[in-house]
Coordinates of C-alpha atoms in Angstrom, one line a residue:
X152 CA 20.1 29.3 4.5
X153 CA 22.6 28.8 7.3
X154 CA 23.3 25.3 8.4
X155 CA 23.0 26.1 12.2
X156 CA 20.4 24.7 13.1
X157 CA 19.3 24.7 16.7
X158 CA 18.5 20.9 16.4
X159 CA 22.1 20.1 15.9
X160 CA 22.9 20.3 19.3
X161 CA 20.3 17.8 19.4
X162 CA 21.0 14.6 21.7
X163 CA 24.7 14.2 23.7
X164 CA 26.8 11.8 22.3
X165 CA 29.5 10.7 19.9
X166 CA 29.0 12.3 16.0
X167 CA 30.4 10.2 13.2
X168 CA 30.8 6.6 11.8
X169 CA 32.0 6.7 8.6
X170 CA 30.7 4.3 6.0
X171 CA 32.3 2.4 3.0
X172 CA 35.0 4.6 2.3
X173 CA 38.3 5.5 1.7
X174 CA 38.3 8.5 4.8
X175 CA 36.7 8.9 8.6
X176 CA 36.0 11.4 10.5
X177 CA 38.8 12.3 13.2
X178 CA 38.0 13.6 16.2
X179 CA 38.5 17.0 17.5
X180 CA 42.5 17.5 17.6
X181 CA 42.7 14.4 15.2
X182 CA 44.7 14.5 11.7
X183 CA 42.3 14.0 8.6
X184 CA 43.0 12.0 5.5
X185 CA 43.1 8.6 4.1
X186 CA 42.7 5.6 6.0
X187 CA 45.7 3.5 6.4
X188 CA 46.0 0.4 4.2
X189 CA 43.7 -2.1 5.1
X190 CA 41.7 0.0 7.9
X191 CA 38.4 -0.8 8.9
X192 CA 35.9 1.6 6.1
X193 CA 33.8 2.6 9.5
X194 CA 34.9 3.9 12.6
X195 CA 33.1 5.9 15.7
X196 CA 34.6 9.3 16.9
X197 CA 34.9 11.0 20.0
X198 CA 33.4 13.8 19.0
X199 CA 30.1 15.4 21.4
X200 CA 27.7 17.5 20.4
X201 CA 25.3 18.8 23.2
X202 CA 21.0 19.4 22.4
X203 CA 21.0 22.0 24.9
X204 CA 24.5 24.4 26.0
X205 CA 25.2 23.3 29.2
X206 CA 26.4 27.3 30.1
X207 CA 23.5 29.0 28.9
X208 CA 19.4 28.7 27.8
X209 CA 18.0 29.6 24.7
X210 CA 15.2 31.5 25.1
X211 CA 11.9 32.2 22.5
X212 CA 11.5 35.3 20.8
X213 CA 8.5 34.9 19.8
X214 CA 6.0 32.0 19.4
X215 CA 8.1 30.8 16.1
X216 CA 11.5 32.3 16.5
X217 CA 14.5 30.9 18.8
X218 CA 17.0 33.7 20.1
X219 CA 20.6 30.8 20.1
X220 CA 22.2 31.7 23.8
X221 CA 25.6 31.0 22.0
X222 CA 25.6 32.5 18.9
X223 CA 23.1 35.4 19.7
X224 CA 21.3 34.6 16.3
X225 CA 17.7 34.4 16.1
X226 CA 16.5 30.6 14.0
X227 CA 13.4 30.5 12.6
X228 CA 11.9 27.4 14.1
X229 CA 8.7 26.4 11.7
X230 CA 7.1 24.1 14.2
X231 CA 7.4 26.7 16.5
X232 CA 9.3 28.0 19.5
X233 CA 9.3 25.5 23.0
X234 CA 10.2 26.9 25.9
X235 CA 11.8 23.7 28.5
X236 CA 13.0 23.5 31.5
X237 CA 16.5 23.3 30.1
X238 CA 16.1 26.4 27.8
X239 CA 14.5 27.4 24.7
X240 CA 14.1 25.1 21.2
X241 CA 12.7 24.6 18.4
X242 CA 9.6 22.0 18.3
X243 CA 10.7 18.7 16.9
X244 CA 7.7 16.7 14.4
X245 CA 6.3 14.1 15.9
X246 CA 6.9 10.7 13.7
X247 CA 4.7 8.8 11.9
X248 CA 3.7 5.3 12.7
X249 CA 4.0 5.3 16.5
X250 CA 7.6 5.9 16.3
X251 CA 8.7 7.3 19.9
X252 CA 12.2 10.0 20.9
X253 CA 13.3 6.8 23.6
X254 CA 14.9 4.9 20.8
X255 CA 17.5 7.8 20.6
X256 CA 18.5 7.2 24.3
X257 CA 21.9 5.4 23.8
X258 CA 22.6 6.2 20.7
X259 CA 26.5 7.4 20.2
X260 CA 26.7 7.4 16.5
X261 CA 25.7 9.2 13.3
X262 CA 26.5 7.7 9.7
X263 CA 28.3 8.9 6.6
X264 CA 28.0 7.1 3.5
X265 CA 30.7 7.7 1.0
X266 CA 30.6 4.3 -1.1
X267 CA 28.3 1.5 -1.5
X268 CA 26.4 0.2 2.0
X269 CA 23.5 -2.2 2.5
X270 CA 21.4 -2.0 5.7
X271 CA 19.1 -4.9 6.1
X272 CA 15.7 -3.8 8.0
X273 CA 15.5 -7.7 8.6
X274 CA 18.4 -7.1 11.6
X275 CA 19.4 -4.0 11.2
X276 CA 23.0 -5.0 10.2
X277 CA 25.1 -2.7 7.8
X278 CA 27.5 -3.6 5.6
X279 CA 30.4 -1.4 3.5
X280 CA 32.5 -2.5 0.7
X281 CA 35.3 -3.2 3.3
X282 CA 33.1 -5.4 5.8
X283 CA 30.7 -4.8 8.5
X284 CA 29.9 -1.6 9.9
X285 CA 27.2 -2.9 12.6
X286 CA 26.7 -6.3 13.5
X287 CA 22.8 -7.8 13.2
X288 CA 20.5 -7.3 16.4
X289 CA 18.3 -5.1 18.6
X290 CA 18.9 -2.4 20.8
X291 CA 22.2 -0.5 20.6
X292 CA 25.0 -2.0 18.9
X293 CA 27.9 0.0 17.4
X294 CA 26.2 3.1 18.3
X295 CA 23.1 2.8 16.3
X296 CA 19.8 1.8 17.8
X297 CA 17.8 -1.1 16.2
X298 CA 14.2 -1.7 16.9
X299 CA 12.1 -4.5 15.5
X300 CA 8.6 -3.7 16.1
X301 CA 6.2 -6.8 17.1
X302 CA 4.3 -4.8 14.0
X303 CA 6.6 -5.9 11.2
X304 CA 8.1 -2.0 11.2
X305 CA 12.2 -1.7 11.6
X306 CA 13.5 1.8 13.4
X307 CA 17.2 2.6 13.1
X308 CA 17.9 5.5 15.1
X309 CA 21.1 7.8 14.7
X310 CA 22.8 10.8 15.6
X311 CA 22.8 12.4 11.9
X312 CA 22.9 10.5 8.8
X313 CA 24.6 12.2 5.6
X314 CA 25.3 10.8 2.2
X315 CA 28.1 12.1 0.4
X316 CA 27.8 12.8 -3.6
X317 CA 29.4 8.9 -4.3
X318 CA 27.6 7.5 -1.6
X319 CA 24.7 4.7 -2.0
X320 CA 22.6 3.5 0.7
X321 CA 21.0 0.7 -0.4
X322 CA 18.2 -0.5 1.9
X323 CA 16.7 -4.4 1.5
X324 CA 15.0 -6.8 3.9
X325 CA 11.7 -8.0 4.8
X326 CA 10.3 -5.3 7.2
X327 CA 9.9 -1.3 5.8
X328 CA 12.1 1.2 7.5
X329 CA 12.4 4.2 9.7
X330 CA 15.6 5.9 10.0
X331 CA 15.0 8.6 12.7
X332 CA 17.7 11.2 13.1
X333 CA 18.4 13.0 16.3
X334 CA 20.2 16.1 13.7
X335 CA 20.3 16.7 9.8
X336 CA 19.8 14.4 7.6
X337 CA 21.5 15.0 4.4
X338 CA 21.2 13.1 1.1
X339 CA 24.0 14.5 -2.2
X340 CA 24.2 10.5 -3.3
X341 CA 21.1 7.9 -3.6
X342 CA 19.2 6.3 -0.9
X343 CA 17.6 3.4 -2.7
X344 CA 14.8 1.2 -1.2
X345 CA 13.7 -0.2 -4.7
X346 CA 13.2 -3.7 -5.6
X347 CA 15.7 -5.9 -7.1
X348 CA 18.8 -4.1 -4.8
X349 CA 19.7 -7.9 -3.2
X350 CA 18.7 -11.7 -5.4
X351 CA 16.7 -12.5 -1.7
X352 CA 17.2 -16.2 -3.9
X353 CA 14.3 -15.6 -6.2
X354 CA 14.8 -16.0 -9.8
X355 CA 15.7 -12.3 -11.2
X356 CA 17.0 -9.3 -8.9
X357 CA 14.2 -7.8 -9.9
X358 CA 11.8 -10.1 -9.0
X359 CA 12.6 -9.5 -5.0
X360 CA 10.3 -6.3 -3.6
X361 CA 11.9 -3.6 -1.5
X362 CA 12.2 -3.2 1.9
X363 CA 8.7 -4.6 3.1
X364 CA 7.9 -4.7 -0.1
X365 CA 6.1 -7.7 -1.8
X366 CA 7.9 -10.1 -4.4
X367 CA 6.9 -10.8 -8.0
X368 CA 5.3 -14.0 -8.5
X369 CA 6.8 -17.3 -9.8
X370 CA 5.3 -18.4 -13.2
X371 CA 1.6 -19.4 -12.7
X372 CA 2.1 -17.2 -9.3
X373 CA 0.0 -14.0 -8.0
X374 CA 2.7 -11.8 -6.3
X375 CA 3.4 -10.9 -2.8
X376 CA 2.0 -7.5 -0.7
X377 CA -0.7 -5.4 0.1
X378 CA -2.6 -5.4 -3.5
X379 CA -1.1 -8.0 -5.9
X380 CA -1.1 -8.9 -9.2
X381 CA -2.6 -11.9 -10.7
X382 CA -1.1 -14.8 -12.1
X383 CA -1.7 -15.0 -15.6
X384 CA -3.5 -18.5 -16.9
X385 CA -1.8 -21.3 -17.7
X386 CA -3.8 -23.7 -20.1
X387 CA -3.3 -26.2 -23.0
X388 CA -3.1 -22.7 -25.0
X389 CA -3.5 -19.0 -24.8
X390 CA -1.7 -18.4 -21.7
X391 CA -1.9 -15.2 -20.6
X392 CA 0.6 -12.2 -18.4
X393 CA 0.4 -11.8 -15.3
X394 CA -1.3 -8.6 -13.3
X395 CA 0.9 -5.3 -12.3
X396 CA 1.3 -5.1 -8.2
X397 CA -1.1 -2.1 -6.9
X398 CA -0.3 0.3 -4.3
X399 CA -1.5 3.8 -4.9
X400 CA -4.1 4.8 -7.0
X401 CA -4.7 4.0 -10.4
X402 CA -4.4 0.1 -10.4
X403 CA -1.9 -1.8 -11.4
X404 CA -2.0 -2.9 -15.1
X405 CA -4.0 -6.2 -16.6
X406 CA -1.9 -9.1 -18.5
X407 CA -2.8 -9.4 -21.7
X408 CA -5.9 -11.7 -22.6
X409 CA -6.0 -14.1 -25.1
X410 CA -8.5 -16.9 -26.4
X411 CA -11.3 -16.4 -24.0
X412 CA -8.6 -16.4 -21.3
X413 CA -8.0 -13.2 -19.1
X414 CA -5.2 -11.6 -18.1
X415 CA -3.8 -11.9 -14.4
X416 CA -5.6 -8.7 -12.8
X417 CA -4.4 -5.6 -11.6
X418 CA -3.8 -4.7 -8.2
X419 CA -6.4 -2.5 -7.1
X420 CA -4.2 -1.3 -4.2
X421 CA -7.2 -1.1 -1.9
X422 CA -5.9 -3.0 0.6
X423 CA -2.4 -0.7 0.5
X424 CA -2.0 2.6 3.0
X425 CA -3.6 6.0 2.7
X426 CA -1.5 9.0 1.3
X427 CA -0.7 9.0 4.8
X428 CA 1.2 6.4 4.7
X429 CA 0.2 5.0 7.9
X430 CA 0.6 2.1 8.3
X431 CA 3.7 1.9 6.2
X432 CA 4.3 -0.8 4.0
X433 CA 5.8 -1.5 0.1
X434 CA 4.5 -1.9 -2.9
X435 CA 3.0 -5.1 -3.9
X436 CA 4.8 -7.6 -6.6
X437 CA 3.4 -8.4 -10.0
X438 CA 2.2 -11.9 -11.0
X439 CA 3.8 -14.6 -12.6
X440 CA 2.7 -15.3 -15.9
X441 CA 1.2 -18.2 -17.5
X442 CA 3.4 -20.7 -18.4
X443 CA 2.6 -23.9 -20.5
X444 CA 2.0 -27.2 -18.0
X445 CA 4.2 -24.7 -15.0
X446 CA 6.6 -23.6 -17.7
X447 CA 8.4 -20.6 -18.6
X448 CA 5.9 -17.9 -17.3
X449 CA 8.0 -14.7 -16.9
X450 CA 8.3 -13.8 -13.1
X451 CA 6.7 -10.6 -11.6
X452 CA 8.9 -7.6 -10.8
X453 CA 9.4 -6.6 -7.1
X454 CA 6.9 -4.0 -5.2
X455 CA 9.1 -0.8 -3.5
X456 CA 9.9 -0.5 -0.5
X457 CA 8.6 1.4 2.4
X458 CA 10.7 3.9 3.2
X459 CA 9.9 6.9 6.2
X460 CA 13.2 9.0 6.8
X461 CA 12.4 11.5 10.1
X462 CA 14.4 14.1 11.3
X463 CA 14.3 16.5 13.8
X464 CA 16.0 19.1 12.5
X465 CA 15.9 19.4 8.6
X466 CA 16.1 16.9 5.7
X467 CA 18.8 18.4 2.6
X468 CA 18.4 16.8 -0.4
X469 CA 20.9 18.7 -3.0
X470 CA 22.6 17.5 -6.1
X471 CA 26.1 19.1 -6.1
X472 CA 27.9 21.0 -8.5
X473 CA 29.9 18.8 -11.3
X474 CA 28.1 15.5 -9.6
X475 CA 27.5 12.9 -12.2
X476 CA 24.2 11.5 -10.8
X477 CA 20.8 13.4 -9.0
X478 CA 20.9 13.4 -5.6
X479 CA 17.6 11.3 -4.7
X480 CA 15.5 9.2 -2.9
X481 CA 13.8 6.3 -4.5
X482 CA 11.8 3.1 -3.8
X483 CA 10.7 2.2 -7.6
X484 CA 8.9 -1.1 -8.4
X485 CA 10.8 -4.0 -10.3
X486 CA 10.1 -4.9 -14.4
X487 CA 8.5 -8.3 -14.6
X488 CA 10.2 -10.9 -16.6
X489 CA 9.2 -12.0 -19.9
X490 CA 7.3 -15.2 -20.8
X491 CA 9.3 -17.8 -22.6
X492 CA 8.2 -19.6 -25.9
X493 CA 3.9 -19.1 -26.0
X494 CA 4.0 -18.3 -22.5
X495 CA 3.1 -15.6 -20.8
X496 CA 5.0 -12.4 -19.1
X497 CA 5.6 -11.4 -15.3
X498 CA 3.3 -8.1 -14.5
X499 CA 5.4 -5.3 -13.0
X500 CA 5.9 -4.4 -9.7
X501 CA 4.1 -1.4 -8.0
X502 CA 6.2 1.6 -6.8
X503 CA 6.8 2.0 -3.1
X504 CA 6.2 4.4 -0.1
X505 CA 8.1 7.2 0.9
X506 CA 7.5 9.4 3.9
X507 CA 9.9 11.9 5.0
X508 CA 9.3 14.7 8.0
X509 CA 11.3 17.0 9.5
X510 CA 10.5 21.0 10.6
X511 CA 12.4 21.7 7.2
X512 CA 12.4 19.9 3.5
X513 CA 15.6 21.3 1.1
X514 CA 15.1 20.2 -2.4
X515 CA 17.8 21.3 -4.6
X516 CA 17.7 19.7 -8.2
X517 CA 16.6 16.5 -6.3
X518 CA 15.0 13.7 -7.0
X519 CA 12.1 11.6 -4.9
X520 CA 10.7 8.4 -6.7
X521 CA 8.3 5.6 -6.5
X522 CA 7.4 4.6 -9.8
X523 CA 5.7 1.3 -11.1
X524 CA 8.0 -1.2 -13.0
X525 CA 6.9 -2.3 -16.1
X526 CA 5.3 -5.5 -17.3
X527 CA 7.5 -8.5 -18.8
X528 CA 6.3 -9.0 -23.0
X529 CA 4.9 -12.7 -23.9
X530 CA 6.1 -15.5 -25.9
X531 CA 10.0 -14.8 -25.8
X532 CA 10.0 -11.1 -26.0
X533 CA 11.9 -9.1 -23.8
X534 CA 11.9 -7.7 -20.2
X535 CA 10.0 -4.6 -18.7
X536 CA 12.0 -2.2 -17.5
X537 CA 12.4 -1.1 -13.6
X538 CA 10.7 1.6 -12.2
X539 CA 13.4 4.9 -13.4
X540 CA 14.3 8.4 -12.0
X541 CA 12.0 10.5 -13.6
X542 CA 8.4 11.0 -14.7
X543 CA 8.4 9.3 -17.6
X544 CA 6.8 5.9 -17.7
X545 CA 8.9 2.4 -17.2
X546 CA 8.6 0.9 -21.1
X547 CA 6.9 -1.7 -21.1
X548 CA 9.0 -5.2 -22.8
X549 CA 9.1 -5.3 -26.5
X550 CA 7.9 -8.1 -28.6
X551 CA 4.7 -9.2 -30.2
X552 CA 3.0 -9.6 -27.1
X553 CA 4.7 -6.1 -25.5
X554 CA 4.4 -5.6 -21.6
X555 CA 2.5 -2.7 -20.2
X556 CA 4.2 0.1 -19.0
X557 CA 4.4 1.2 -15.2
X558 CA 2.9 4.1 -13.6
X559 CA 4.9 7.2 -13.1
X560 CA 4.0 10.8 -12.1
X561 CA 0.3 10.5 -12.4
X562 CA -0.4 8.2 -15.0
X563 CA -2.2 5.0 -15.5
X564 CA -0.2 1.6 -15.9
X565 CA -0.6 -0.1 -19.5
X566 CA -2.5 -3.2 -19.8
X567 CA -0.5 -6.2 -21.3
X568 CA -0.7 -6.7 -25.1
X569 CA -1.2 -9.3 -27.8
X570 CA -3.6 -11.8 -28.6
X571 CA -2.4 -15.6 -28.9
X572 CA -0.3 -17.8 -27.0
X573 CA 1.9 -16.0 -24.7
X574 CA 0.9 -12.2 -24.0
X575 CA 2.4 -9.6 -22.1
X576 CA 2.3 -8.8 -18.3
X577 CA 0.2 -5.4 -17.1
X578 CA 2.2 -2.8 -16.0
X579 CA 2.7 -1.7 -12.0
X580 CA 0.9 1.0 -10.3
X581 CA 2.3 4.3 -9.1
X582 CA 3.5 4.4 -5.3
X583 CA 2.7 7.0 -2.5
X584 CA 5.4 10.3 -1.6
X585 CA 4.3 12.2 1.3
X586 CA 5.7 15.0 2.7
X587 CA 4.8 15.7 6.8
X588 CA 6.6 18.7 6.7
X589 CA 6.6 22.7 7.8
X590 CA 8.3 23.9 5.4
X591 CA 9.3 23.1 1.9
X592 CA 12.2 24.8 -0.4
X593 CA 11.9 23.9 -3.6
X594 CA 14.8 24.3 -6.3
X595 CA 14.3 22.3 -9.2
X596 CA 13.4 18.9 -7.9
X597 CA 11.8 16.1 -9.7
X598 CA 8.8 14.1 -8.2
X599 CA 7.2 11.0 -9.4
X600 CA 4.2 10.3 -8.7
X601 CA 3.2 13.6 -7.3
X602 CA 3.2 13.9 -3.6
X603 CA 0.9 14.8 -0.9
X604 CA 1.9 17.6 1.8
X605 CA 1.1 18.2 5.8
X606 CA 1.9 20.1 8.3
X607 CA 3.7 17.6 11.2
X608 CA 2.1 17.9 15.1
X609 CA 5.1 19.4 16.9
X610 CA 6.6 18.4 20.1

């Protein structure tokens, strides 16, 4: 399929900030090639691209196909052909969660990611390996558009936003994020709203949830989110492991009982979104687990992030040739912690939400994930593991107390295990994919847990 796209001459304005690498972006009649020696890794070009030709109209076919005024080619638009007063296009979807087109007005800049960047949803700043790419605040700064929503919801809103195969986009904060994309958005590296991408000064990495996603609990301490887990008891003996964090359905995994003494619970992720993912928020954090007189309970892994990427023209998400890693998307719960001597471990963390629209989905040996971390064993065993990229199951920590392990594909979280004084934490429940999409190409990709499909209102 082509890459010219009607909706890349989507929104007037500058094209390119280049992020945490060695190369920019030069504009037109520019040399391209390395940066000089101690460059700045991001830089804006003067490069315009037009959402409508200035010198001519589109015009519609038909009721689904676009006839380009400069190229002559007819595009296929999937949401349907809209004729404006400007000219012909094809329909954009309308976003999710209330997000309005104004917080594109202003915006000058589109984002490539060739190394290792944060973003912080907290303030919207954006940092590269060789320093800041956009400085903390609302409204336009740096040619990106930051919105945070009296709701708790972040919207960054770009030109075009493209990952390159060595690219990582690592997304943390408090608030779950929107990235709305005037163009393309094109993923060949990892965009990674999991937990345990930043310490957030907790104990363990992944103790700390996702963007707006909950944290594990502290020893004796239900986590943090929509649908936690329990804490796990903390006695004179028997304590117990702490609950998995719930979000989607089954529930998150119970700790292990012991002595008369239960288990922190599941989360029963009632309380989380719909497969709509509306309102959208993380996964919820495990519980802490019992620790002898507020001992060494192990700590609860972090809930994913929520995650909704919207574009207006069409999402690519394609693993390239000879690249050592899956292209992917993923916002994976934390493993909890495990217990230290008799005590108890930390549940795991549940897997995330992720919401992506766009009029087309390209999926080409990629991967979308938001899989459940596993629970923490007891009584000095060892850790769960994180939520992974793939459909198989986070394992669960080993020991003589073992941890549960966390949800993935469509499977149930194991309950924590052992009886005596320390047991293990319950595994974390599966997050929610959703696809608000027209069309779908499919080549190979993997998907855990499975996703739900719609068609997006077009506009």
């Amino acid at each position: 399929m082509g890459r010219c796209l009607e909706s890349r001459r989507a929104w007037v304005g500058l094209v390119t900030c280049v992020l945490a690498g060695c190369r920019f972006t030069p504009a037109p009649g520019e040399g391209q090639g390395d940066a000089p020696a101690g460059a700045a890794d991001a830089r804006l070009t003067d490069a315009p691209l037009a959402i409508i030709d200035a010198s001519c109209a589109s015009t519609c076919a038909d009721a689904s196909t676009l006839v380009d005024c400069v190229t002559g080619d007819e595009v296929a638009c999937p949401l349907g052909c809209l004729a404006t007063g400007l000219g012909a296009r094809c329909a954009w979807p309308v976003p999710s969660n209330g997000v309005g087109l104004d917080g594109l007005t202003g915006v000058t800049a589109g984002l490539i990611v060739e190394g290792r960047v944060i973003l912080d949803s907290s303030d919207g700043s954006i940092d590269g390996e060789a320093g800041a790419v956009r400085g903390p605040g609302a409204g336009v700064i740096d040619g990106l558009h930051f919105d945070p929503r009296s709701d708790g919801l972040a919207v960054l809103s770009v030109l075009s936003l493209e990952v390159r195969p060595m690219g990582a986009l690592l997304i943390v904060g408090d608030r779950p994020l929107v990235l709305l994309s005037a163009g393309d958005i094109t993923i060949r590296g990892v965009v990674d709203g999991s937990a345990g991408n930043l310490t957030c000064n907790l104990t363990t990495m992944s103790q700390c949830g996702g963007p707006g996603g909950g944290d594990g609990g502290a020893d004796n301490t239900a986590g943090a989110g929509c649908s936690p887990g329990g804490a796990g008891f903390d006695g004179s003996g028997d304590e117990t492991g702490g609950g998995g964090g719930g979000y989607g359905a089954p529930a998150g995994g119970a700790g292990g009982a012991s002595g008369g003494n239960a288990g922190g619970t599941g989360g029963d992720g009632l309380a989380c979104p719909d497969a709509s993912l509306v309102p959208l928020v993380g996964g919820s954090g495990g519980g802490g687990g019992g620790g002898t007189g507020g001992g060494d309970g192990g700590v609860g892994g972090g809930g994913g992030g929520g995650l909704q990427l919207t574009a207006l023209g069409t999402i690519w998400i394609e693993t390239t040739q000879g690249a050592q890693d899956r292209a992917r998307i993923e916002v994976n719960g934390g493993g909890g912690e495990a217990g230290g001597s008799n005590d108890g471990g930390g549940g795991g963390g549940a897997g995330g939400g992720l919401l992506l629209e766009a009029q087309r989905l390209v999926l080409n040996a990629a991967g979308l994930f938001a899989n459940a971390g596993a629970g923490g064993a007891g009584d000095n065993g060892g850790p769960g593991a994180d939520g992974g990229e793939s459909i198989t199951p986070a394992a669960g920590g080993a020991g003589t107390r073992p941890g549960g392990a966390g949800a993935a594909r469509d499977g149930t979280p194991g309950a924590g295990g052992g009886m005596g004084d320390g047991t293990g934490g319950g595994g974390g429940g599966i997050g929610r994919i959703r696809l608000n999409v027209a069309e779908v190409i499919d080549t190979s990709a993997v998907i855990s847990p499975v996703e739900t499909r719609t068609t997006p209102v077009g506009q």
